[in-house]
PDB file of C-alpha atoms in Angstrom:
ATOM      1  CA  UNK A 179      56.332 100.801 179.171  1.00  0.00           C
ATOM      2  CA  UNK A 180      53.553  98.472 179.403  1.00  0.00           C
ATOM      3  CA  UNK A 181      54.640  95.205 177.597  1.00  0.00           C
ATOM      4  CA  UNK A 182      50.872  93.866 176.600  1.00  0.00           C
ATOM      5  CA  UNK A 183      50.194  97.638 175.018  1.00  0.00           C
ATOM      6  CA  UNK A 184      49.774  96.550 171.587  1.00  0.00           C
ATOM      7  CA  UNK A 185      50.883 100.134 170.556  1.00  0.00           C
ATOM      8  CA  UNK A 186      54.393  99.329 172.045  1.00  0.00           C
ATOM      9  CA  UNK A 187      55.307  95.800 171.756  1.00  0.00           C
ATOM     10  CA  UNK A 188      54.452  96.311 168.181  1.00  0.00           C
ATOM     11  CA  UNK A 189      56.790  99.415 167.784  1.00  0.00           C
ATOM     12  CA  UNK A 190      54.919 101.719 165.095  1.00  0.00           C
ATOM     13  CA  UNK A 191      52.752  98.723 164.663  1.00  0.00           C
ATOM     14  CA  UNK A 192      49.560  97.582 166.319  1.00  0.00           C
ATOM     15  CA  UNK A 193      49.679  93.718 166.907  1.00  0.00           C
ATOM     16  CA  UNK A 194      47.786  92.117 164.666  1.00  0.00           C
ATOM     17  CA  UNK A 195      44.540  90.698 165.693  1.00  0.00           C
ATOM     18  CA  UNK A 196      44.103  86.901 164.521  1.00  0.00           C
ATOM     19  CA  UNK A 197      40.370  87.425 163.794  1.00  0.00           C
ATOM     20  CA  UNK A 198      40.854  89.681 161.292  1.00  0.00           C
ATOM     21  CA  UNK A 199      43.429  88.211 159.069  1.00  0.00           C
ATOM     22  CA  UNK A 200      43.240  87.252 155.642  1.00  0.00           C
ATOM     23  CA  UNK A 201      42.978  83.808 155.002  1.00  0.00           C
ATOM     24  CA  UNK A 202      47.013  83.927 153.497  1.00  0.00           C
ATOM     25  CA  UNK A 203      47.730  86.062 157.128  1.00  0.00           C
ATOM     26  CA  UNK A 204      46.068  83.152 158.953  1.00  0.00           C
ATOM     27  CA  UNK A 205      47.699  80.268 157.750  1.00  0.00           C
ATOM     28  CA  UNK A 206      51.243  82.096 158.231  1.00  0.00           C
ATOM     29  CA  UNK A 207      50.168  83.039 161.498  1.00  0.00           C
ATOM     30  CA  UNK A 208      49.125  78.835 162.421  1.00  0.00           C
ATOM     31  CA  UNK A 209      52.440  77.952 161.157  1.00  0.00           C
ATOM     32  CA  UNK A 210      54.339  80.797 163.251  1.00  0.00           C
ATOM     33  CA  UNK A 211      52.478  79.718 166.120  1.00  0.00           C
ATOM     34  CA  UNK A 212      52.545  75.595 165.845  1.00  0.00           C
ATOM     35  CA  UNK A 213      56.714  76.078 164.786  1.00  0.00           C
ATOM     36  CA  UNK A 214      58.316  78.845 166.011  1.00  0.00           C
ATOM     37  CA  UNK A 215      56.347  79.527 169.314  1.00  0.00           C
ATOM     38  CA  UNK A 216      57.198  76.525 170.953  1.00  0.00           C
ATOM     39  CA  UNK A 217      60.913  76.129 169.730  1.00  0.00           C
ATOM     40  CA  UNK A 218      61.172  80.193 171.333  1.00  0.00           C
ATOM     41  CA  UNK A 219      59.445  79.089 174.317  1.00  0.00           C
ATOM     42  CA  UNK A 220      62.217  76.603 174.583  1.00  0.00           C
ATOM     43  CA  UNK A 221      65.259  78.378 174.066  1.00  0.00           C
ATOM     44  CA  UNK A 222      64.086  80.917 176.386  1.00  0.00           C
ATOM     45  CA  UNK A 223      62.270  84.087 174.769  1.00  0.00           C
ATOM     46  CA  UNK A 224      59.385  85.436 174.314  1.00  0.00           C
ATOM     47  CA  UNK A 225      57.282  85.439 170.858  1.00  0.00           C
ATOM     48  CA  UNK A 226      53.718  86.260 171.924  1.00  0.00           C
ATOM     49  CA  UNK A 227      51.888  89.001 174.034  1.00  0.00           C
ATOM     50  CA  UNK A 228      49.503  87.680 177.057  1.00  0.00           C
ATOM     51  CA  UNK A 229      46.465  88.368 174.426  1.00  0.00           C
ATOM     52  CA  UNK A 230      48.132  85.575 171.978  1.00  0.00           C
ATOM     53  CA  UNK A 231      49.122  87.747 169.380  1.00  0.00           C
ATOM     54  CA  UNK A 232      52.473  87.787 167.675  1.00  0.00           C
ATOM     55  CA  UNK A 233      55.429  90.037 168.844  1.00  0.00           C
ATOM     56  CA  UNK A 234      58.869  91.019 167.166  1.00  0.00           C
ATOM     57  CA  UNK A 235      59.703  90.376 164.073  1.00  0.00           C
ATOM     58  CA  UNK A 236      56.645  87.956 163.399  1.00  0.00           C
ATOM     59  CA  UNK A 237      54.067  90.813 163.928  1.00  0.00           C
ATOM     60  CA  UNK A 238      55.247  92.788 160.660  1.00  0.00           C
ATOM     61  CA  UNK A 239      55.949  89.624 158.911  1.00  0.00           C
ATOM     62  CA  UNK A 240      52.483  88.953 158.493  1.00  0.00           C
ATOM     63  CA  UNK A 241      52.012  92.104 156.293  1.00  0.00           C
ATOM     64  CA  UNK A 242      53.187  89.541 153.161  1.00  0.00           C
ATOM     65  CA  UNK A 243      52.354  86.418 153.616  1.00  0.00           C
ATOM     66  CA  UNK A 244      53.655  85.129 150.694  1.00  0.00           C
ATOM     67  CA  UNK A 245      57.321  86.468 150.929  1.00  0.00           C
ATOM     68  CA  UNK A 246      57.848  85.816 154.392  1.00  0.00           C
ATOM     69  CA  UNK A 247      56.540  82.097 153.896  1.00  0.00           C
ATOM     70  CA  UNK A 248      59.409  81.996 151.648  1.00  0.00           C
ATOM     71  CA  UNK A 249      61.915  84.158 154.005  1.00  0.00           C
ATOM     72  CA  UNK A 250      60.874  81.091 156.378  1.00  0.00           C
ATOM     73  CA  UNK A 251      61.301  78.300 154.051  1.00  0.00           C
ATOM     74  CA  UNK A 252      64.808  79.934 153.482  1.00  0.00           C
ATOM     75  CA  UNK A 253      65.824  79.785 157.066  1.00  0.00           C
ATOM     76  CA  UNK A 254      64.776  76.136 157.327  1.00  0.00           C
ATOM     77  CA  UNK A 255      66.926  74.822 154.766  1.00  0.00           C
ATOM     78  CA  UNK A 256      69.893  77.172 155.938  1.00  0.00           C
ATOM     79  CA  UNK A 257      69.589  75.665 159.520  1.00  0.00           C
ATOM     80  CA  UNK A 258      69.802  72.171 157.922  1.00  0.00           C
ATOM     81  CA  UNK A 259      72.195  71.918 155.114  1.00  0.00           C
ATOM     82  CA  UNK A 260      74.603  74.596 157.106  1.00  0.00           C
ATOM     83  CA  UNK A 261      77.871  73.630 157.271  1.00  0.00           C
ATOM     84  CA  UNK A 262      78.595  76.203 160.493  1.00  0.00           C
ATOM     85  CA  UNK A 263      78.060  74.481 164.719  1.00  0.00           C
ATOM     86  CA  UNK A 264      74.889  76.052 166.370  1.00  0.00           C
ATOM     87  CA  UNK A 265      77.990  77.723 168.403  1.00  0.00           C
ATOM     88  CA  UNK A 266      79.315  79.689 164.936  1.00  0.00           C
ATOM     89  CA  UNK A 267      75.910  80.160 164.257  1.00  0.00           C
ATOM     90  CA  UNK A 268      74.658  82.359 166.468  1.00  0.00           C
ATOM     91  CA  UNK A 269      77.907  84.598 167.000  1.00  0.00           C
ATOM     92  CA  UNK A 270      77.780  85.558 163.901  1.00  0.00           C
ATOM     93  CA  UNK A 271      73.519  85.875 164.614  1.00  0.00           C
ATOM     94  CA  UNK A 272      74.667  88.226 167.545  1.00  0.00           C
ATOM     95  CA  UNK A 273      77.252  89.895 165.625  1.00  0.00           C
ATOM     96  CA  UNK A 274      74.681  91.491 163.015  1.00  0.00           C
ATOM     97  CA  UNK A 275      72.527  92.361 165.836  1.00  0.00           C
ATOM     98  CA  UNK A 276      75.157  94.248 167.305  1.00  0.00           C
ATOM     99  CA  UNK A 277      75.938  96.266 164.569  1.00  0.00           C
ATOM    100  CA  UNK A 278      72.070  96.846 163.679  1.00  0.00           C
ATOM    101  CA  UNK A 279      71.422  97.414 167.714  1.00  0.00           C
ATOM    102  CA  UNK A 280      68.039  95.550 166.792  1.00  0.00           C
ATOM    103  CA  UNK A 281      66.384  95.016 170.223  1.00  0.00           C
ATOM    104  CA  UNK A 282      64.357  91.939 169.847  1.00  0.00           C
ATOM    105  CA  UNK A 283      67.079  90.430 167.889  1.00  0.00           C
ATOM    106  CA  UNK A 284      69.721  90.613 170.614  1.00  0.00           C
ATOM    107  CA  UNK A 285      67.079  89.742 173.260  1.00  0.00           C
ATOM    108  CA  UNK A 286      65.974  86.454 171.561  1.00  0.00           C
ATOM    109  CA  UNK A 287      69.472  85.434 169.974  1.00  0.00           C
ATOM    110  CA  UNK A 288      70.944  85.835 173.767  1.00  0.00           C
ATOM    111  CA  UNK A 289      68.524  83.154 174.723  1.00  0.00           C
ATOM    112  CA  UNK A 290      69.461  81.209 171.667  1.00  0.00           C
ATOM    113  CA  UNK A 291      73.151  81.857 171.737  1.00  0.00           C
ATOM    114  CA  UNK A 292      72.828  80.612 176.008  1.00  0.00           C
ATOM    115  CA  UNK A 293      71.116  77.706 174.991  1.00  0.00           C
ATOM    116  CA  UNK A 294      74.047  76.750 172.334  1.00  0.00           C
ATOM    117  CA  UNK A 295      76.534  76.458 174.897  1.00  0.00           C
ATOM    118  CA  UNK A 296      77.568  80.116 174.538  1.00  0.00           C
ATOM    119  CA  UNK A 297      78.756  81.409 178.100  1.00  0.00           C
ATOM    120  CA  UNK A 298      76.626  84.208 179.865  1.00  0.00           C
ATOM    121  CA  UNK A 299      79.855  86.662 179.651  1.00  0.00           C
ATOM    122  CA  UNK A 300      80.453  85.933 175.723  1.00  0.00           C
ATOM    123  CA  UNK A 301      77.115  86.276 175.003  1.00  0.00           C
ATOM    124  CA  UNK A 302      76.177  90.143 176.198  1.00  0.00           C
ATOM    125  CA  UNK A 303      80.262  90.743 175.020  1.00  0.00           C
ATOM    126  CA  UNK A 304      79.123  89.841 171.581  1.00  0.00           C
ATOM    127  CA  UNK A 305      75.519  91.542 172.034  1.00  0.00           C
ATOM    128  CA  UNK A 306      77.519  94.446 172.808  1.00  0.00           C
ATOM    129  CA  UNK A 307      80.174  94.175 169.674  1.00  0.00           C
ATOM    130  CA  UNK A 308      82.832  93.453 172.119  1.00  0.00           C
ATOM    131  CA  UNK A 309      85.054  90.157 171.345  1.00  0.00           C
ATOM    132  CA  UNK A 310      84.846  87.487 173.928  1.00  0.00           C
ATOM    133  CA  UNK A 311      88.880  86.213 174.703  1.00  0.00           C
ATOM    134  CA  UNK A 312      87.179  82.309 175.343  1.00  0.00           C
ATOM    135  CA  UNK A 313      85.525  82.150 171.865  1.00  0.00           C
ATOM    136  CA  UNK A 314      87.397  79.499 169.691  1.00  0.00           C
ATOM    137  CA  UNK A 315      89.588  80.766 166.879  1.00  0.00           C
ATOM    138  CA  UNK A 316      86.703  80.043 164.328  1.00  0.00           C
ATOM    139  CA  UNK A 317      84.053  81.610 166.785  1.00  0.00           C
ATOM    140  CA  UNK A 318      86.405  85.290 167.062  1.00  0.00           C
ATOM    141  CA  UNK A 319      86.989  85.119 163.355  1.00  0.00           C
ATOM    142  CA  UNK A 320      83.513  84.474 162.349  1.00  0.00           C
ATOM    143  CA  UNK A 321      82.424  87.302 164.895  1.00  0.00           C
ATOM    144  CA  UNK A 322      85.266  89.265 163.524  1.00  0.00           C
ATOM    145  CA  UNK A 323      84.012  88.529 159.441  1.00  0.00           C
ATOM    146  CA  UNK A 324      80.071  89.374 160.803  1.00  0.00           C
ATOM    147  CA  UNK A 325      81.268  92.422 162.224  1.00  0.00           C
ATOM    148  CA  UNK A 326      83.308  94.085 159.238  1.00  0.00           C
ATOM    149  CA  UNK A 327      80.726  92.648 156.238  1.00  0.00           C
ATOM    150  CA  UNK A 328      77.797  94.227 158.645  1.00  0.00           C
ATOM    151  CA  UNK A 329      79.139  97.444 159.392  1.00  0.00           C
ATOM    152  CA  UNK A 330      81.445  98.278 156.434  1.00  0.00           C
ATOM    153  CA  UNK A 331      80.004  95.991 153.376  1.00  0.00           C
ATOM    154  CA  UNK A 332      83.770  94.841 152.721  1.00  0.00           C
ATOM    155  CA  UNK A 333      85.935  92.404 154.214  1.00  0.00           C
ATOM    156  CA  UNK A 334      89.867  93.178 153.827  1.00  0.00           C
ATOM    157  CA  UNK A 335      92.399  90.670 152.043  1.00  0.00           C
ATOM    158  CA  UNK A 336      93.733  89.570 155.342  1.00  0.00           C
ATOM    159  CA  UNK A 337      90.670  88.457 157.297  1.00  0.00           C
ATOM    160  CA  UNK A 338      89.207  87.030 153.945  1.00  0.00           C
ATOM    161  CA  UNK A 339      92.118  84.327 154.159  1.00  0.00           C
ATOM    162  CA  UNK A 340      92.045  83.889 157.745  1.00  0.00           C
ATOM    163  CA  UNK A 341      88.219  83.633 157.362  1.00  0.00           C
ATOM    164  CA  UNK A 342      88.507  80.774 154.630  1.00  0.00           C
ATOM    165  CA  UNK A 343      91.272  78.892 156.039  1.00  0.00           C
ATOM    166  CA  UNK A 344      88.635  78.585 159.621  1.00  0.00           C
ATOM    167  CA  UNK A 345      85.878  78.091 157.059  1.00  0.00           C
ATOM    168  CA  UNK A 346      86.649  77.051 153.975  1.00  0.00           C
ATOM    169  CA  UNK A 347      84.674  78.553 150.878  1.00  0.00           C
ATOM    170  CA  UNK A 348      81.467  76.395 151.598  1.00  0.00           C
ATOM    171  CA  UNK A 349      81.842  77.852 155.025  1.00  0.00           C
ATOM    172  CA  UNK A 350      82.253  81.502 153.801  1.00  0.00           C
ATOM    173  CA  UNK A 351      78.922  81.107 151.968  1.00  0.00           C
ATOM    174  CA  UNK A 352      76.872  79.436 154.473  1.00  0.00           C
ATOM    175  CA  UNK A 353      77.987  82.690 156.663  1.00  0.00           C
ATOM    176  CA  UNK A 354      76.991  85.030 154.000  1.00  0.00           C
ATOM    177  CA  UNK A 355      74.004  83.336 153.834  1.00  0.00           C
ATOM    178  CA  UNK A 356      73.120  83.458 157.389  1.00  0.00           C
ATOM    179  CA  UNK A 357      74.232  87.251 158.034  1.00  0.00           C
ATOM    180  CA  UNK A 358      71.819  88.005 154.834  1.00  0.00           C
ATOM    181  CA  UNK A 359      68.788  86.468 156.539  1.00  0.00           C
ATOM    182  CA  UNK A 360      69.335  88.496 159.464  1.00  0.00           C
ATOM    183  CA  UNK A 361      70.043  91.865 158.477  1.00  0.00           C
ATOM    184  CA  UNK A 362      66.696  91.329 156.957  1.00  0.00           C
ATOM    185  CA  UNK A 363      65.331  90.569 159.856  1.00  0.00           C
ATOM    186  CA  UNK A 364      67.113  93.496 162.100  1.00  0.00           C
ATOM    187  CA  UNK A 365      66.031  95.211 159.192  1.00  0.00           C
ATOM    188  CA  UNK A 366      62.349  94.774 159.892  1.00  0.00           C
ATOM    189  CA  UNK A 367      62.807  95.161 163.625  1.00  0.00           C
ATOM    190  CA  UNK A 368      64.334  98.627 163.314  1.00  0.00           C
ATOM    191  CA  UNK A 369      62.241  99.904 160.474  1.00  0.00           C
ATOM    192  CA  UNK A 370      59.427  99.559 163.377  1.00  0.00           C
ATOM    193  CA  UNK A 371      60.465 100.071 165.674  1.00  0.00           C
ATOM    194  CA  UNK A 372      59.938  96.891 167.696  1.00  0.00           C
ATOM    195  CA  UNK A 373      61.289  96.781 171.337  1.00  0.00           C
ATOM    196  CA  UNK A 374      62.259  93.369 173.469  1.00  0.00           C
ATOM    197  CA  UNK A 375      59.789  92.482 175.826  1.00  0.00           C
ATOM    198  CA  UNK A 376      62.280  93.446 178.507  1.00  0.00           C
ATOM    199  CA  UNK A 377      62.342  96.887 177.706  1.00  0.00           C
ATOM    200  CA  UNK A 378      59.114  97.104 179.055  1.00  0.00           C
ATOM    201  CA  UNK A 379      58.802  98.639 182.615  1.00  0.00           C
ATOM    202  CA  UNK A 380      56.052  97.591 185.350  1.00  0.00           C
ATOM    203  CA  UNK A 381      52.559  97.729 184.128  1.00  0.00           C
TER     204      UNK A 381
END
């Protein structure tokens, strides 16, 4: 797989070109760009083909300007009025990956979950939906929580309590919060398709 082919970075999307976007497209994409690129840069994954134009779930995200400039204003305020570490926050970020085996969402959040202070070995164990032995007891029970919401929709009596005594109720929320943003986002990703840049072979 070529990763600049627009046809396959983009999954069952073409990348969108930033000269022909609606003014609404444009100023999402400027925002994208000045905020997100450089913090992904950072962390350690990629966001943008060679040509400049948006990959993963940033690409489709431009289809509705509107509701994903308020998806993003969501995610802003979660990340600072969350009671959960950076560390909590991205097992459980991981965790819904796993279960929605959304590519780019894995790829990036390993970067992100590295850069946290996540271990190299925990972080492909959670990718994977495995469950790391050197994750604190609120890390394995908020993997553990993650994992059963994602994949069954329930969590049993049991785990609940164990899950509120880690967390408390202002915890529980601010997780149910967080694994609702992204299981929109893996959402997106899987609907089309979209790959992680490393899936793609030699030019």
């Amino acid at each position: 797989m070529n990763p600049e082919r627009a046809d396959e970075l983009g999954g069952r999307l073409p990348l969108a070109d930033p000269a022909t976007l609606t003014a609404e497209q444009r100023a999402l994409f400027d925002r994208m760009f000045a905020r997100i690129v450089p913090w992904a840069h950072d962390a350690g994954f990629q966001t943008t083909a060679k040509n400049g134009r948006l990959i993963g779930p940033f690409n489709p995200a431009l289809l509705n300007p509107a509701v994903t400039t308020s998806l993003l204003d969501l995610h802003v305020t979660e990340r600072a009025h969350t009671s959960l570490s950076e560390r909590v926050r991205e097992v459980v970020i991981l965790a819904v990956g796993a279960v929605w085996q959304a590519d780019y969402e894995l790829y990036a959040h390993v970067a992100v979950a590295r850069s946290a202070g996540l271990s190299d070995a925990a972080v492909r164990m959670i990718a994977a939906g495995e469950q790391p032995s050197e994750l604190s007891e609120q890390e394995t029970i908020a993997q553990r929580l993650t994992q059963q919401l994602s994949a069954s929709h329930r969590v049993d009596d049991t785990l609940y309590r164990q899950a509120e005594e880690a967390f408390g109720v202002h915890g529980l929320i601010d997780i149910a919060f967080l694994v609702g943003i992204y299981h929109t986002v893996c959402a997106t990703l899987n609907l089309f398709a979209i790959p992680a840049p490393e899936q793609a072979g030699p030019s």
